[in-house]
Amino acid sequence: MATKQHKTTPVEKKLIGLADVVVTAAERSKDPTFAIPIRALSNVSFNPRKGLIEMGDKKQTRSFFNVGMAKKFMQTMLVADALAELQRAELTTSLREIYYRTKHTIQDSHENTFDTQDESDPVIEDLEVSLAALREELHVRAENSGSIVGPVVFGDDGDRVDCSKLGKGGYSVPSIVEPEYLEIRRCTADFVLLVEKGTQWNRLSEDKFWRRYNCVLLTGNGQPPRGVRRLARRLHEEYRLPVYVLVDNDPWGYYIYSVVKQGSINLAFESQRMAIPKAKFIGLSSADPERYGLPRNVGIKLNEKDIARAKELMNYQWFKKPSWQAEIKRMLASGLKYELDALANKDFQFLTKKYLPGKLKDKDWLD
Amino acid sequence: MAKQHPISATSTPDSARSESESPVPKKAARPAQQVTAVEMGARQREISVSEFFTKNRHLLGFDNPRKALLTCVKEAVDNALDACEEAGILPDVTVRLDVVPTNGAAPSASQATRFRITVTDNGPGIVRQQIPRIFAKLLYGSKFHRMRMSRGQQGIGISAAGMYGQLTTGKPVQIISRIGPKAAAHFFEVQIDTKKNEPLVHENKQIEWTQPRGTQVTLEVEGKYQKGRASVDEWLEQTSIANPHVRLIYHTPEGETKDYPRTYHELPPSPREIKPHPYGIEFGMFLKMLQDTKSHSISGFLASDFCRVSPQLADDMCKAAKLPAHTKPRDLKGAAAETFYRTIQETKIMAPPTNCISPIGEKAILSGLYKQIKGEFYTAVSRPPAVYRGNPFIIEAGLAYGRRPEDQNKTKQPTAPKAEGEHEEDDSELARVIRYANRVPLLYQQSACSTFKAVLGTTWKNYGVAQSRGALPAGPMVIFVHMASVWVPFTSESKEAIADYDEIQKEITLALRECGRRLGLFLRRRERAASEYRRRNIFELYIEEVVEACNRLKGGKLAKEKLKGQLQKIANSRTGGAKTDEALGKTGAGPEGLPHSIIVTEEGIEGEVDLASRVESEAVAAPVQTPVEANPLRDEKPVATATKAQGKTPTGMKGKDAKRPKGKAAQMALFSGSDRQDRPDRSDRRDRPVSASKPRGKK
């Protein structure tokens, strides 16, 4: 696998370091142990100055000679091995392929190294945080599940991709959009609009909203994947474009916005490169139904989960701004949530022709 | 059946009149069909017990063909065993079921509707004059009138079976009996005159018989042979568990021969006959005893006809009842008798003697369970005697748990590695309860039985066995409960379930708890050792993987063996090393301090070892194929009398037949997962509200 020209990457060095931990410990008759930063709310803090969620330095140990951890430890070594193999072969792969690559039956037993992908995914995330390597650097990619359209030109593997000439389908955002993989050659847009759902993105793309308002339209089909978030961040950073987020009016929509803005709890260490602290929440706000005359009957009653989640959000430090507290309280008070799709109740093109233009004109957004 | 006597008594003209007059006034509008008392009186006549039976055969266990077949076998075997034991002979019983051809062709065993049942024993035989009455007269026997523990109680069983055969096939009962090698063997064919309840002798001759002593009964009955729960097969198997001193050979209608060897070579101590205890007598019975007694005074009557009543106490009771002690028993009637009866019931009387009961004994139960059930852990408990309603009784309980080590390994090795979503088959098998009354297995009406309720009422979770609410404990387990008593309180005449007296329930619960405690100890010890073992196993399993991964990470330049050795050393030092071996019994550390228990490990058997090994040797000695008559009294010859049989263990059988095939296969695989025949039958399910609601109770 390793060819002569292959230069050991820093990530590969870190992975090999894990093997050294085992060898050194064994020589000293010690229990081989890794320290892995904890990925949970208890170990993140919001940095108000930077506007980011940052990871704390609480760590958990994972040692081999502990009945509860032995298997996890073994799995960590297997995944590290598979990741090093990717580095040497200069390939990228998916989480699922790593699961299959590392799955086998342990010799002289009927036990599998991994039973489901649910076991291997967290191990990969553990390695990401403990080695302080991004998933892209580990050569692990997610599915391409985002689209982009607008006045922006990319260079992708030497191909010129002009996103203003790709019809209404746009360009599928790759999962790794680091400058080495994706180059932004030109961008003349005024802002980025990140839409939660594909339906609304399609509506805007079909109506050529981006041409009229000179913007880049991005969607991540739900919780935006890393590629989409990273690309928005690059456009924001490299071309100083403001980013507006358009999501459903429900707790999950709020959370999508907060992930784009401050980063996620699970992978807080990536906030540095992903989060866009200046992103704005353009809608759907709990004030909109009244302002835009949406009838009550297109709302959906909040269920118990929604209410619990909303209350949870209100306790997050980054939702403590009075405007946000008011926003969430208003939703809870009405007892209803609204989908973006509900705007079609007024008119199919209500979003393109009335709602967004009004919002942009009035600068009606939340920070 | 005692309560059936009054049936013939009710048909006197006196009672008839009062019955015929009372309903008349209301229906006066329809005078046409009025019947006079005279006309009615003309229709009223005695109902013979036999006639009563023909109409009510379900009361005696002949409800359906399948059950009837079992009842017939059961009655014949019970009689054979009772006779042998009373005569002090170690029983050798052969049961043979043959399909009787109907319409010329012989159907298969499962299709057949007629069977010939032949039960042969090596008992004392029956004197010629008594044969017809024993087999063809209902309510004739020796057991009803005495307070003595025996299988049969009422003298109705075998004659009822004969009558059932007579009703369904028209064939008489055939009997061969011989009372000793010097006496002639007699052959009888008898039927019941159902009107008179008297025997009709069809055939009576002397014949040549290969057996020097014993009795053979042949019945031809309508029946249905079906294996599984509550079958003849199950009954005989369970009989063999509770009666390890019996050698039982069973020729199934399918042509198989099952041999249940004798694994316990002592007869159970012969139970003594006792007189009734005053607390256990009902008023009607008391009146009858007053009439029948030979004593001339009531104080003498009390002292001589009851147990635990001294002359002094008898006088005291007479005084308390304000009756002269010399009153003639026959003169005591009506209110006076009732007062007397009540006074007696209120007097404090010592509990009845308990030597009238002969328990199976812990050793024998263990040996029976070990012989028939493949398990890992066995234990048995005999409770001290207790008393309910003046009747002494003893409760015994036993447990067989787990799988044999060799079977455990079998299930641990699936052929292919598992794919995602595949799991080990989960074991939701429930425990099986086997119930006995005076050594007779009870197969029907489990949920109505006091024993079953006690099993449900025991908190098995405390002993490390899973149990959902209101259900039997789960796991590969057989629970054995035996009640021995001079009078077992059955819920019905067909003797299927033990009535739920508090005293009985309490004793059963205590016995089960003791068994449970021992099982819990065993399981906890196993668990502790196993978890240590698992720990080390896990590490050993993963070391290989970790070393390989490290090696690949290092580009294949690692000293693999060295790393592996180092890691294994750490693993060993962290899992207790030698201590674990000890806990696992690998070092051969002795029994585990559990009384009356057997533990089977891969290395062998622990606890009551002598006994268990005797089972093995006996199993070797047991011939698998034995012709019915060709095997008379092989090992009984030296044991002529009861006194000799007791306390003496026949040896020297070993080696005699050592070349025979190993009889270990006789152990039935009760726990094999596929053999799920222990589903409750319909009648059982109907009256089991508790367990029916079980799955829902779990939410």
Coordinates of C-alpha atoms in Angstrom, one line a residue, chain A:
Chain A
M1 CA 0.0 0.0 0.0
A2 CA 2.6 2.5 1.1
T3 CA 4.5 3.5 -2.0
K4 CA 8.0 5.0 -1.9
Q5 CA 6.9 8.4 -2.9
H6 CA 4.2 8.5 -0.2
K7 CA 5.1 11.0 2.4
T8 CA 3.7 10.3 5.8
T9 CA 1.0 12.9 6.5
P10 CA 0.7 14.5 10.0
V11 CA -2.6 12.6 10.5
E12 CA -1.0 9.3 9.7
K13 CA 1.7 10.1 12.2
K14 CA -0.9 10.7 14.8
L15 CA -2.6 7.4 14.0
I16 CA 0.7 5.5 14.3
G17 CA 1.2 7.3 17.6
L18 CA -1.7 5.2 18.9
A19 CA 0.2 2.0 18.2
D20 CA 3.1 3.4 20.0
V21 CA 0.9 4.0 23.1
V22 CA 0.1 0.3 23.1
V23 CA 3.7 -0.9 22.6
T24 CA 5.1 1.5 25.2
A25 CA 2.5 0.5 27.8
A26 CA 3.0 -3.2 27.2
E27 CA 6.7 -2.8 27.7
R28 CA 6.2 -1.2 31.0
S29 CA 3.4 -3.7 32.0
K30 CA 1.0 -0.8 32.1
D31 CA -2.6 -0.7 30.9
P32 CA -2.6 1.0 27.4
T33 CA -4.8 4.0 27.8
F34 CA -6.0 6.9 25.5
A35 CA -7.5 10.1 26.6
I36 CA -10.5 11.2 24.6
P37 CA -12.1 14.5 25.0
I38 CA -15.7 14.2 26.1
R39 CA -18.3 15.1 23.4
A40 CA -21.3 16.3 25.4
L41 CA -23.0 19.4 26.6
S42 CA -21.1 19.0 29.9
N43 CA -17.8 19.6 28.1
V44 CA -18.7 22.6 25.9
S45 CA -18.9 26.2 26.6
F46 CA -20.1 29.2 24.6
N47 CA -17.6 31.8 24.0
P48 CA -19.6 35.0 23.7
R49 CA -16.7 37.0 22.4
K50 CA -16.1 34.7 19.5
G51 CA -19.7 33.7 19.2
L52 CA -18.7 30.0 19.1
I53 CA -19.3 26.8 21.0
E54 CA -15.9 25.6 22.2
M55 CA -14.9 22.3 23.6
G56 CA -13.7 22.1 27.1
D57 CA -10.8 20.0 28.2
K58 CA -12.6 17.2 30.1
K59 CA -11.4 13.9 28.9
Q60 CA -12.4 10.3 29.4
T61 CA -9.8 7.5 29.4
R62 CA -10.2 4.5 27.3
S63 CA -8.0 1.6 28.5
F64 CA -7.6 -1.9 27.2
F65 CA -7.7 -3.9 30.4
N66 CA -11.1 -2.8 31.6
V67 CA -13.9 -5.2 30.8
G68 CA -16.2 -2.3 29.9
M69 CA -13.8 -0.7 27.5
A70 CA -11.8 -3.5 26.1
K71 CA -13.9 -3.9 23.1
K72 CA -14.1 -0.2 22.4
F73 CA -10.3 -0.1 22.7
M74 CA -9.9 -2.9 20.2
Q75 CA -12.3 -1.2 17.9
T76 CA -10.5 2.1 18.2
M77 CA -7.3 0.4 17.1
L78 CA -9.0 -1.2 14.1
V79 CA -10.5 2.1 13.0
A80 CA -7.1 3.8 13.4
D81 CA -5.6 1.1 11.2
A82 CA -8.2 1.6 8.5
L83 CA -7.8 5.4 8.6
A84 CA -4.0 5.0 8.2
E85 CA -4.6 2.7 5.3
L86 CA -6.7 5.5 3.7
Q87 CA -3.9 8.0 4.3
R88 CA -1.4 5.8 2.6
A89 CA -3.6 5.0 -0.4
E90 CA -4.7 8.6 -0.6
L91 CA -8.3 7.6 -0.9
T92 CA -11.5 9.0 0.7
T93 CA -14.3 6.9 1.9
S94 CA -17.6 7.0 3.8
L95 CA -18.4 6.1 7.4
R96 CA -20.3 3.1 6.2
E97 CA -17.3 1.8 4.2
I98 CA -15.1 2.1 7.2
Y99 CA -17.6 0.0 9.1
Y100 CA -17.4 -2.7 6.5
R101 CA -13.7 -2.5 6.2
T102 CA -13.1 -3.0 9.9
K103 CA -15.8 -5.6 10.4
H104 CA -14.8 -9.2 10.8
T105 CA -15.3 -12.2 13.0
I106 CA -12.7 -12.5 15.7
Q107 CA -10.6 -15.6 15.4
D108 CA -11.8 -18.7 17.3
S109 CA -15.0 -17.1 18.3
H110 CA -18.3 -16.1 16.9
E111 CA -18.0 -12.5 18.0
N112 CA -17.8 -9.7 15.4
T113 CA -15.5 -6.8 15.8
F114 CA -18.4 -4.5 15.1
D115 CA -22.1 -5.5 15.0
T116 CA -23.6 -2.3 13.5
Q117 CA -22.4 0.9 12.1
D118 CA -23.6 2.6 15.3
E119 CA -20.5 1.2 16.9
S120 CA -18.0 2.4 14.4
D121 CA -19.3 6.0 13.9
P122 CA -18.6 7.2 17.4
V123 CA -15.2 5.6 17.3
I124 CA -14.3 7.7 14.3
E125 CA -15.6 10.8 16.0
D126 CA -13.5 9.9 19.1
L127 CA -10.5 9.8 16.9
E128 CA -11.3 13.1 15.2
V129 CA -11.4 14.8 18.6
S130 CA -8.6 13.1 20.3
L131 CA -6.2 13.5 17.3
A132 CA -7.6 17.0 16.7
A133 CA -8.0 16.1 13.0
L134 CA -10.9 17.1 10.9
R135 CA -13.0 14.4 9.3
E136 CA -11.8 15.6 5.9
E137 CA -8.2 15.3 7.0
L138 CA -9.0 11.7 8.0
H139 CA -10.3 11.2 4.4
V140 CA -13.7 10.4 5.6
R141 CA -16.5 12.0 3.7
A142 CA -20.2 12.3 4.1
E143 CA -22.8 11.8 1.3
N144 CA -23.2 14.8 -1.0
S145 CA -26.4 16.0 0.2
G146 CA -26.3 19.7 -0.5
S147 CA -27.0 21.9 -3.5
I148 CA -25.8 25.3 -4.6
V149 CA -26.8 27.7 -7.3
G150 CA -25.8 31.3 -7.9
P151 CA -23.1 33.6 -9.3
V152 CA -20.1 31.6 -8.1
V153 CA -17.5 29.7 -10.0
F154 CA -15.6 26.7 -8.6
G155 CA -12.6 24.8 -9.7
D156 CA -13.3 21.1 -8.9
D157 CA -10.6 18.6 -10.0
G158 CA -9.6 21.0 -12.7
D159 CA -13.1 21.4 -14.0
R160 CA -14.6 24.8 -14.1
V161 CA -18.0 24.8 -12.5
D162 CA -20.1 27.9 -13.0
C163 CA -23.1 27.7 -10.7
S164 CA -25.0 30.3 -12.6
K165 CA -25.1 28.1 -15.6
L166 CA -26.3 24.8 -14.1
G167 CA -30.0 25.3 -14.7
K168 CA -32.3 24.9 -11.8
G169 CA -30.6 21.7 -10.5
G170 CA -27.4 23.5 -9.4
Y171 CA -24.2 22.0 -8.3
S172 CA -24.0 19.2 -5.8
V173 CA -21.9 20.3 -2.9
P174 CA -19.1 17.7 -2.2
S175 CA -18.6 16.7 1.3
I176 CA -15.0 17.9 1.4
V177 CA -14.7 21.5 0.3
E178 CA -11.3 22.4 1.6
P179 CA -9.3 24.7 -0.7
E180 CA -7.2 21.7 -1.8
Y181 CA -10.3 20.0 -3.1
L182 CA -12.5 22.8 -4.1
E183 CA -11.3 26.2 -5.3
I184 CA -13.6 29.2 -5.4
R185 CA -12.5 31.0 -8.5
R186 CA -15.0 33.9 -8.6
C187 CA -17.9 35.0 -6.6
T188 CA -20.0 38.1 -7.4
A189 CA -23.0 37.4 -5.1
D190 CA -24.1 39.8 -2.4
F191 CA -25.2 37.3 0.2
V192 CA -25.7 33.6 0.9
L193 CA -29.1 32.2 1.6
L194 CA -29.0 28.8 3.3
V195 CA -32.4 27.1 3.1
E196 CA -33.3 24.2 5.3
K197 CA -35.4 22.3 2.9
G198 CA -34.9 21.3 -0.7
T199 CA -38.5 22.2 -1.6
Q200 CA -38.0 25.9 -0.9
W201 CA -34.5 25.8 -2.5
N202 CA -36.1 24.4 -5.7
R203 CA -38.8 27.0 -5.6
L204 CA -36.2 29.8 -5.3
S205 CA -34.0 28.3 -7.9
E206 CA -36.9 27.8 -10.4
D207 CA -38.0 31.4 -9.8
K208 CA -34.4 32.5 -10.4
F209 CA -34.5 34.3 -7.1
W210 CA -30.7 34.3 -6.9
R211 CA -30.5 36.3 -10.2
R212 CA -32.8 39.0 -9.1
Y213 CA -31.3 39.4 -5.7
N214 CA -27.8 38.4 -6.6
C215 CA -27.2 35.8 -4.0
V216 CA -26.0 32.2 -3.6
L217 CA -28.7 29.7 -2.8
L218 CA -27.5 26.8 -0.6
T219 CA -29.4 23.9 0.9
G220 CA -28.4 21.0 3.1
N221 CA -31.7 19.1 3.0
G222 CA -32.3 19.3 6.7
Q223 CA -29.5 19.6 9.1
P224 CA -26.8 20.9 6.7
P225 CA -23.8 18.5 6.3
R226 CA -20.3 19.6 6.9
G227 CA -19.6 20.3 3.3
V228 CA -22.5 22.8 3.1
R229 CA -21.6 24.5 6.4
R230 CA -18.0 24.7 5.5
L231 CA -18.7 26.1 2.0
A232 CA -21.0 28.8 3.5
R233 CA -18.3 29.6 6.0
R234 CA -15.7 29.9 3.2
L235 CA -18.0 32.2 1.2
H236 CA -18.6 34.2 4.3
E237 CA -15.0 34.4 5.2
E238 CA -13.3 34.7 1.8
Y239 CA -15.9 36.9 0.1
R240 CA -17.3 38.7 3.1
L241 CA -20.8 37.6 2.2
P242 CA -23.5 37.8 4.9
V243 CA -25.3 34.5 5.5
Y244 CA -29.0 34.2 6.0
V245 CA -30.6 31.1 7.3
L246 CA -34.2 30.1 6.3
V247 CA -35.6 27.3 8.3
D248 CA -39.0 25.9 9.6
N249 CA -40.5 27.6 12.6
D250 CA -39.9 24.8 15.1
P251 CA -37.3 24.0 17.7
W252 CA -35.4 21.8 15.2
G253 CA -35.2 24.8 12.8
Y254 CA -33.8 27.0 15.5
Y255 CA -31.2 24.4 16.3
I256 CA -30.2 24.1 12.6
Y257 CA -29.6 27.8 12.7
S258 CA -27.6 27.6 15.9
V259 CA -25.4 24.9 14.5
V260 CA -24.7 27.0 11.4
K261 CA -24.0 30.0 13.6
Q262 CA -22.2 28.6 16.7
G263 CA -21.3 25.0 15.9
S264 CA -22.7 21.8 17.3
I265 CA -22.3 20.3 20.7
N266 CA -21.1 16.9 19.5
L267 CA -18.3 18.2 17.3
A268 CA -17.7 21.5 19.1
F269 CA -14.0 21.3 18.2
E270 CA -14.9 21.9 14.6
S271 CA -16.7 25.2 15.3
Q272 CA -13.4 27.0 14.6
R273 CA -13.7 26.1 10.9
M274 CA -17.4 25.6 10.5
A275 CA -19.3 28.1 12.5
I276 CA -20.5 31.4 11.1
P277 CA -21.1 33.6 14.1
K278 CA -22.5 36.4 12.0
A279 CA -25.2 34.3 10.4
K280 CA -28.7 35.7 10.6
F281 CA -32.0 34.0 11.2
I282 CA -34.3 35.2 8.5
G283 CA -37.2 33.0 9.1
L284 CA -39.6 31.4 9.7
S285 CA -40.0 33.4 12.9
S286 CA -42.8 32.9 15.3
A287 CA -43.8 36.5 14.6
D288 CA -44.2 35.8 10.9
P289 CA -47.6 34.1 10.9
E290 CA -49.2 37.2 12.2
R291 CA -47.2 39.6 10.2
Y292 CA -47.7 37.8 6.9
G293 CA -51.2 36.7 7.6
L294 CA -50.8 33.0 7.8
P295 CA -54.0 31.4 9.0
R296 CA -53.9 29.5 12.2
N297 CA -55.1 26.3 10.5
V298 CA -51.8 25.8 8.6
G299 CA -49.9 25.6 11.9
I300 CA -49.1 22.3 13.6
K301 CA -49.7 21.7 17.2
L302 CA -46.4 21.5 19.2
N303 CA -46.0 18.0 20.6
E304 CA -44.5 17.1 23.9
K305 CA -41.1 16.6 22.4
D306 CA -41.2 19.9 20.6
I307 CA -42.0 21.7 23.8
A308 CA -39.3 19.9 25.8
R309 CA -36.8 20.7 23.1
A310 CA -37.8 24.3 22.9
K311 CA -37.3 24.7 26.7
E312 CA -33.9 23.0 26.4
L313 CA -32.9 25.5 23.7
M314 CA -34.0 28.4 25.9
N315 CA -31.4 27.2 28.5
Y316 CA -28.5 27.2 26.0
Q317 CA -26.3 30.1 26.6
W318 CA -26.3 31.1 23.0
F319 CA -30.1 31.5 23.0
K320 CA -30.0 33.8 26.0
K321 CA -30.4 37.0 24.0
P322 CA -33.7 38.7 24.8
S323 CA -34.8 38.6 21.2
W324 CA -34.3 34.9 21.1
Q325 CA -36.0 34.3 24.4
A326 CA -39.0 36.3 23.1
E327 CA -39.0 34.3 19.8
I328 CA -39.1 30.9 21.5
K329 CA -41.6 32.0 24.2
R330 CA -43.9 33.3 21.4
M331 CA -43.8 30.0 19.7
L332 CA -44.6 28.2 23.0
A333 CA -47.3 30.6 23.8
S334 CA -49.0 30.0 20.4
G335 CA -48.6 26.3 20.9
L336 CA -48.0 26.0 17.1
K337 CA -45.2 25.4 14.7
Y338 CA -45.1 26.3 11.0
E339 CA -43.3 24.7 8.1
L340 CA -41.8 26.7 5.3
D341 CA -44.2 24.9 3.0
A342 CA -47.1 26.5 4.8
L343 CA -46.3 29.7 3.0
A344 CA -47.7 28.1 -0.1
N345 CA -51.1 28.5 1.5
K346 CA -51.1 32.2 0.3
D347 CA -49.6 31.6 -3.1
F348 CA -47.1 29.1 -4.7
Q349 CA -44.7 32.0 -5.2
F350 CA -45.4 33.8 -2.0
L351 CA -42.0 32.9 -0.7
T352 CA -40.2 34.3 -3.7
K353 CA -42.3 37.3 -4.4
K354 CA -43.5 38.5 -1.0
Y355 CA -41.9 36.9 1.9
L356 CA -38.2 37.0 1.3
P357 CA -38.3 40.4 -0.5
G358 CA -40.2 41.8 2.5
K359 CA -37.8 40.3 4.9
L360 CA -34.7 41.6 3.1
K361 CA -36.2 45.0 2.6
D362 CA -37.1 45.4 6.2
K363 CA -33.9 43.7 7.5
D364 CA -36.3 41.6 9.5
W365 CA -34.0 39.0 10.9
L366 CA -32.7 37.8 14.2
D367 CA -29.1 37.7 15.1

